[in-house]
Amino acid sequence: MARFADIHIHMLHGVDDGAKSSDEMKEMLSLAYADGTRVICLTPHFHPGYFGDNREGVNTAFRELKAIAAQEYPDLRLALGNELRYSPSCLDWLAQGYCKTLNGTDKVLVDFSQSVEARIVIDAAYRLLNAGYTPVMAHVERYDKLHWTFREILQLKDCGAIIQIDSGSLFGSWGFSARQRSRRLLDRGLVDLVCSDAHGVTNRPPQLSPAYQYTEKRCGKEYADRIFYGNALKVLEID
């Protein structure tokens, strides 16, 4: 069985629009492990205007999840971060420690609204880079106003940003356009990470194996292993 590392997932319960209860969190963990995931970085949403100050709830749920994993899945590695909804104030949130980077590294998972203008995405990446952070650009295939000649994606990669897509997008979970974009990104070797972006047990579950098998067949095992596992370890700076 292939091993996966999932570093965009909403498993912690009661802190955002992900798992609603402790039981759902436990079931998501079980599903992810059974599917082959052995490294998870929990990434609850962070934006005070949308989710309030959820830091205490995040830390409490993470401690609970770590205790469960230590007892039931001792070979599973857990880390903590946030999915930052980009805002002009976000550099202050990061500097003050309100928003967590991925596993305490300089990497920041950052997302935008689906209708975001391409210039805002590019500007955000440069602002984060200039402040000393490496942006992991969440589910880029879902941003409708990026110019899909891939000019902006290449610009993001050239400046040092990391490109992430959602596993479900490959099969149409976010519509036909996102499916085509995600597949074209794979074909051009522009994807750095494939993650589940899971939010529940049945709605967007923590499942990566179908997307891995699709990628392996389409692009080869070496590339699939890299973007479903190896690159994530580098992002998290773990062995």
Tab-separated table of C-alpha atoms in Angstrom:
chain	number	residue	atom	x	y	z
A	1	MET	CA	0.000	0.000	0.000
A	2	ALA	CA	1.228	3.475	-0.839
A	3	ARG	CA	1.815	5.871	2.042
A	4	PHE	CA	0.324	9.337	2.032
A	5	ALA	CA	0.914	12.605	3.832
A	6	ASP	CA	-2.112	14.885	4.064
A	7	ILE	CA	-1.281	18.451	5.042
A	8	HIS	CA	-4.587	20.131	4.208
A	9	ILE	CA	-7.395	18.623	6.260
A	10	HIS	CA	-10.177	19.850	8.547
A	11	MET	CA	-10.361	17.012	11.070
A	12	LEU	CA	-10.263	18.881	14.386
A	13	HIS	CA	-13.799	19.063	15.699
A	14	GLY	CA	-15.797	22.142	16.552
A	15	VAL	CA	-13.354	24.782	15.308
A	16	ASP	CA	-14.402	25.474	11.699
A	17	ASP	CA	-16.612	23.902	9.019
A	18	GLY	CA	-14.876	20.536	9.316
A	19	ALA	CA	-15.589	17.741	11.816
A	20	LYS	CA	-18.602	18.621	13.938
A	21	SER	CA	-17.997	16.290	16.887
A	22	SER	CA	-15.362	14.240	18.623
A	23	ASP	CA	-16.893	11.076	17.161
A	24	GLU	CA	-16.697	12.456	13.624
A	25	MET	CA	-13.079	13.470	14.194
A	26	LYS	CA	-12.242	9.943	15.366
A	27	GLU	CA	-13.990	8.424	12.357
A	28	MET	CA	-12.146	10.736	9.969
A	29	LEU	CA	-8.875	9.673	11.572
A	30	SER	CA	-9.778	6.015	11.160
A	31	LEU	CA	-10.722	6.505	7.504
A	32	ALA	CA	-7.522	8.382	6.726
A	33	TYR	CA	-5.364	5.726	8.359
A	34	ALA	CA	-7.171	2.865	6.636
A	35	ASP	CA	-6.637	4.631	3.304
A	36	GLY	CA	-2.862	4.739	3.811
A	37	THR	CA	-2.248	8.169	5.333
A	38	ARG	CA	0.628	8.072	7.822
A	39	VAL	CA	1.395	11.791	8.185
A	40	ILE	CA	-1.301	14.396	8.866
A	41	CYS	CA	-0.953	18.119	9.406
A	42	LEU	CA	-4.243	19.444	10.759
A	43	THR	CA	-5.147	22.762	9.136
A	44	PRO	CA	-8.249	24.375	10.642
A	45	HIS	CA	-9.345	27.575	8.949
A	46	PHE	CA	-7.992	30.807	10.356
A	47	HIS	CA	-9.639	34.157	9.844
A	48	PRO	CA	-11.017	36.030	12.864
A	49	GLY	CA	-13.812	37.536	10.801
A	50	TYR	CA	-15.149	34.144	9.692
A	51	PHE	CA	-14.326	31.774	12.548
A	52	GLY	CA	-13.588	34.044	15.495
A	53	ASP	CA	-10.709	33.259	17.830
A	54	ASN	CA	-10.642	29.469	17.556
A	55	ARG	CA	-7.113	28.975	18.893
A	56	GLU	CA	-8.086	27.465	22.252
A	57	GLY	CA	-10.520	25.056	20.621
A	58	VAL	CA	-7.896	24.060	18.061
A	59	ASN	CA	-5.307	23.283	20.728
A	60	THR	CA	-7.814	21.314	22.816
A	61	ALA	CA	-9.018	19.217	19.873
A	62	PHE	CA	-5.438	18.605	18.724
A	63	ARG	CA	-4.455	17.287	22.161
A	64	GLU	CA	-7.460	14.976	22.070
A	65	LEU	CA	-6.574	13.723	18.595
A	66	LYS	CA	-2.942	13.138	19.543
A	67	ALA	CA	-4.003	11.013	22.500
A	68	ILE	CA	-6.281	8.904	20.303
A	69	ALA	CA	-3.599	8.464	17.641
A	70	ALA	CA	-0.928	7.509	20.188
A	71	GLN	CA	-3.147	4.723	21.495
A	72	GLU	CA	-4.648	3.417	18.253
A	73	TYR	CA	-2.182	4.368	15.489
A	74	PRO	CA	1.309	4.639	17.007
A	75	ASP	CA	3.014	4.923	13.597
A	76	LEU	CA	0.881	7.922	12.584
A	77	ARG	CA	2.610	11.303	12.760
A	78	LEU	CA	0.546	14.382	13.530
A	79	ALA	CA	1.401	18.043	13.110
A	80	LEU	CA	-0.551	21.270	13.384
A	81	GLY	CA	-1.001	24.350	11.224
A	82	ASN	CA	-3.771	26.543	9.865
A	83	GLU	CA	-5.384	27.279	6.541
A	84	LEU	CA	-5.092	31.042	6.367
A	85	ARG	CA	-7.777	32.924	4.486
A	86	TYR	CA	-5.740	35.698	2.938
A	87	SER	CA	-6.313	39.232	4.197
A	88	PRO	CA	-4.200	42.394	4.246
A	89	SER	CA	-3.946	41.814	8.023
A	90	CYS	CA	-2.600	38.295	7.739
A	91	LEU	CA	1.062	39.187	8.194
A	92	ASP	CA	0.221	40.589	11.626
A	93	TRP	CA	-1.683	37.412	12.505
A	94	LEU	CA	1.347	35.335	11.564
A	95	ALA	CA	3.882	37.572	13.302
A	96	GLN	CA	1.848	37.564	16.514
A	97	GLY	CA	1.463	33.782	16.419
A	98	TYR	CA	-2.321	33.832	16.090
A	99	CYS	CA	-2.179	31.923	12.817
A	100	LYS	CA	-0.005	28.822	12.805
A	101	THR	CA	2.461	27.948	10.094
A	102	LEU	CA	2.694	24.288	9.038
A	103	ASN	CA	4.415	22.358	11.832
A	104	GLY	CA	6.197	25.499	13.019
A	105	THR	CA	8.093	25.910	9.745
A	106	ASP	CA	8.101	29.001	7.526
A	107	LYS	CA	5.427	27.393	5.281
A	108	VAL	CA	1.916	28.870	5.335
A	109	LEU	CA	-1.140	27.221	3.794
A	110	VAL	CA	-3.095	30.125	2.296
A	111	ASP	CA	-6.410	30.207	0.471
A	112	PHE	CA	-8.659	32.726	-1.263
A	113	SER	CA	-12.242	33.050	-2.415
A	114	GLN	CA	-13.077	31.171	-5.607
A	115	SER	CA	-13.587	34.435	-7.503
A	116	VAL	CA	-10.324	36.060	-6.402
A	117	GLU	CA	-8.537	38.149	-9.009
A	118	ALA	CA	-5.284	36.672	-10.277
A	119	ARG	CA	-3.319	39.803	-9.347
A	120	ILE	CA	-4.365	39.403	-5.696
A	121	VAL	CA	-3.092	35.820	-5.592
A	122	ILE	CA	0.256	36.846	-7.077
A	123	ASP	CA	0.566	39.874	-4.804
A	124	ALA	CA	-0.270	37.759	-1.751
A	125	ALA	CA	2.444	35.250	-2.595
A	126	TYR	CA	5.060	37.989	-2.926
A	127	ARG	CA	3.935	39.686	0.306
A	128	LEU	CA	4.271	36.432	2.221
A	129	LEU	CA	7.630	35.616	0.645
A	130	ASN	CA	8.985	39.084	1.383
A	131	ALA	CA	7.928	38.653	5.009
A	132	GLY	CA	9.905	35.408	5.276
A	133	TYR	CA	7.121	32.870	4.712
A	134	THR	CA	6.769	30.281	1.955
A	135	PRO	CA	3.165	30.182	0.745
A	136	VAL	CA	1.524	26.851	0.058
A	137	MET	CA	-1.190	27.906	-2.368
A	138	ALA	CA	-4.291	25.926	-1.449
A	139	HIS	CA	-6.412	24.295	-4.177
A	140	VAL	CA	-5.309	26.603	-7.001
A	141	GLU	CA	-7.488	24.712	-9.478
A	142	ARG	CA	-10.570	26.252	-7.868
A	143	TYR	CA	-9.691	29.916	-8.574
A	144	ASP	CA	-11.696	30.829	-11.633
A	145	LYS	CA	-9.861	34.017	-12.569
A	146	LEU	CA	-6.364	32.656	-12.817
A	147	HIS	CA	-5.440	32.699	-16.508
A	148	TRP	CA	-5.339	29.043	-17.422
A	149	THR	CA	-2.499	29.349	-19.837
A	150	PHE	CA	-0.748	28.587	-16.509
A	151	ARG	CA	1.199	31.829	-16.713
A	152	GLU	CA	0.293	32.715	-13.115
A	153	ILE	CA	1.001	29.185	-11.852
A	154	LEU	CA	4.451	29.308	-13.422
A	155	GLN	CA	5.006	32.747	-11.916
A	156	LEU	CA	4.023	31.447	-8.488
A	157	LYS	CA	6.358	28.472	-8.768
A	158	ASP	CA	9.206	30.608	-10.069
A	159	CYS	CA	8.985	32.886	-7.056
A	160	GLY	CA	9.064	29.954	-4.645
A	161	ALA	CA	5.408	29.273	-3.863
A	162	ILE	CA	4.204	25.680	-3.445
A	163	ILE	CA	1.233	24.494	-5.504
A	164	GLN	CA	-1.441	22.291	-3.877
A	165	ILE	CA	-4.541	20.745	-5.424
A	166	ASP	CA	-7.423	18.861	-3.817
A	167	SER	CA	-7.721	15.146	-4.524
A	168	GLY	CA	-11.451	15.395	-5.187
A	169	SER	CA	-10.945	17.990	-7.889
A	170	LEU	CA	-9.442	15.314	-10.143
A	171	PHE	CA	-12.847	13.608	-10.224
A	172	GLY	CA	-15.106	16.635	-10.475
A	173	SER	CA	-15.880	17.408	-6.833
A	174	TRP	CA	-15.525	21.115	-7.616
A	175	GLY	CA	-17.001	21.012	-11.089
A	176	PHE	CA	-15.849	20.381	-14.622
A	177	SER	CA	-13.499	23.374	-14.878
A	178	ALA	CA	-11.630	22.540	-11.678
A	179	ARG	CA	-11.355	18.923	-12.819
A	180	GLN	CA	-9.812	19.933	-16.129
A	181	ARG	CA	-7.446	22.413	-14.525
A	182	SER	CA	-6.235	19.911	-11.926
A	183	ARG	CA	-5.582	17.280	-14.585
A	184	ARG	CA	-3.739	19.738	-16.790
A	185	LEU	CA	-1.629	20.831	-13.843
A	186	LEU	CA	-0.678	17.200	-13.275
A	187	ASP	CA	0.158	16.672	-16.939
A	188	ARG	CA	2.518	19.661	-16.869
A	189	GLY	CA	4.195	18.558	-13.646
A	190	LEU	CA	3.153	21.758	-11.884
A	191	VAL	CA	1.591	20.152	-8.795
A	192	ASP	CA	3.698	19.969	-5.639
A	193	LEU	CA	1.095	18.532	-3.256
A	194	VAL	CA	-2.176	16.633	-3.505
A	195	CYS	CA	-4.217	16.767	-0.288
A	196	SER	CA	-7.710	15.716	0.707
A	197	ASP	CA	-8.968	19.044	2.078
A	198	ALA	CA	-11.346	16.729	3.933
A	199	HIS	CA	-14.208	18.244	5.921
A	200	GLY	CA	-16.122	15.196	7.110
A	201	VAL	CA	-16.803	11.496	6.839
A	202	THR	CA	-19.152	11.477	3.841
A	203	ASN	CA	-18.828	15.036	2.521
A	204	ARG	CA	-15.256	15.439	1.273
A	205	PRO	CA	-13.806	12.455	3.197
A	206	PRO	CA	-10.090	12.011	3.997
A	207	GLN	CA	-9.381	9.753	1.044
A	208	LEU	CA	-6.306	10.002	-1.165
A	209	SER	CA	-5.894	6.524	-2.659
A	210	PRO	CA	-8.186	6.975	-5.700
A	211	ALA	CA	-6.379	10.186	-6.652
A	212	TYR	CA	-3.006	8.517	-6.093
A	213	GLN	CA	-3.923	5.577	-8.320
A	214	TYR	CA	-5.169	7.952	-11.005
A	215	THR	CA	-1.965	10.015	-10.817
A	216	GLU	CA	0.286	6.975	-10.812
A	217	LYS	CA	-1.382	5.665	-13.970
A	218	ARG	CA	-1.380	9.062	-15.683
A	219	CYS	CA	2.001	10.448	-14.609
A	220	GLY	CA	4.059	7.588	-13.173
A	221	LYS	CA	4.846	6.257	-9.715
A	222	GLU	CA	7.809	8.515	-9.010
A	223	TYR	CA	5.806	11.696	-9.479
A	224	ALA	CA	2.798	10.297	-7.606
A	225	ASP	CA	4.938	9.303	-4.611
A	226	ARG	CA	6.506	12.738	-4.562
A	227	ILE	CA	3.329	14.803	-4.581
A	228	PHE	CA	1.316	12.520	-2.278
A	229	TYR	CA	4.082	11.924	0.277
A	230	GLY	CA	7.674	13.036	-0.226
A	231	ASN	CA	7.066	16.726	-0.865
A	232	ALA	CA	4.803	16.994	2.176
A	233	LEU	CA	7.589	15.712	4.418
A	234	LYS	CA	9.856	18.416	3.032
A	235	VAL	CA	7.221	21.072	3.670
A	236	LEU	CA	6.790	19.913	7.257
A	237	GLU	CA	10.558	19.448	7.652
A	238	ILE	CA	10.275	15.930	9.044
A	239	ASP	CA	12.134	12.752	8.107
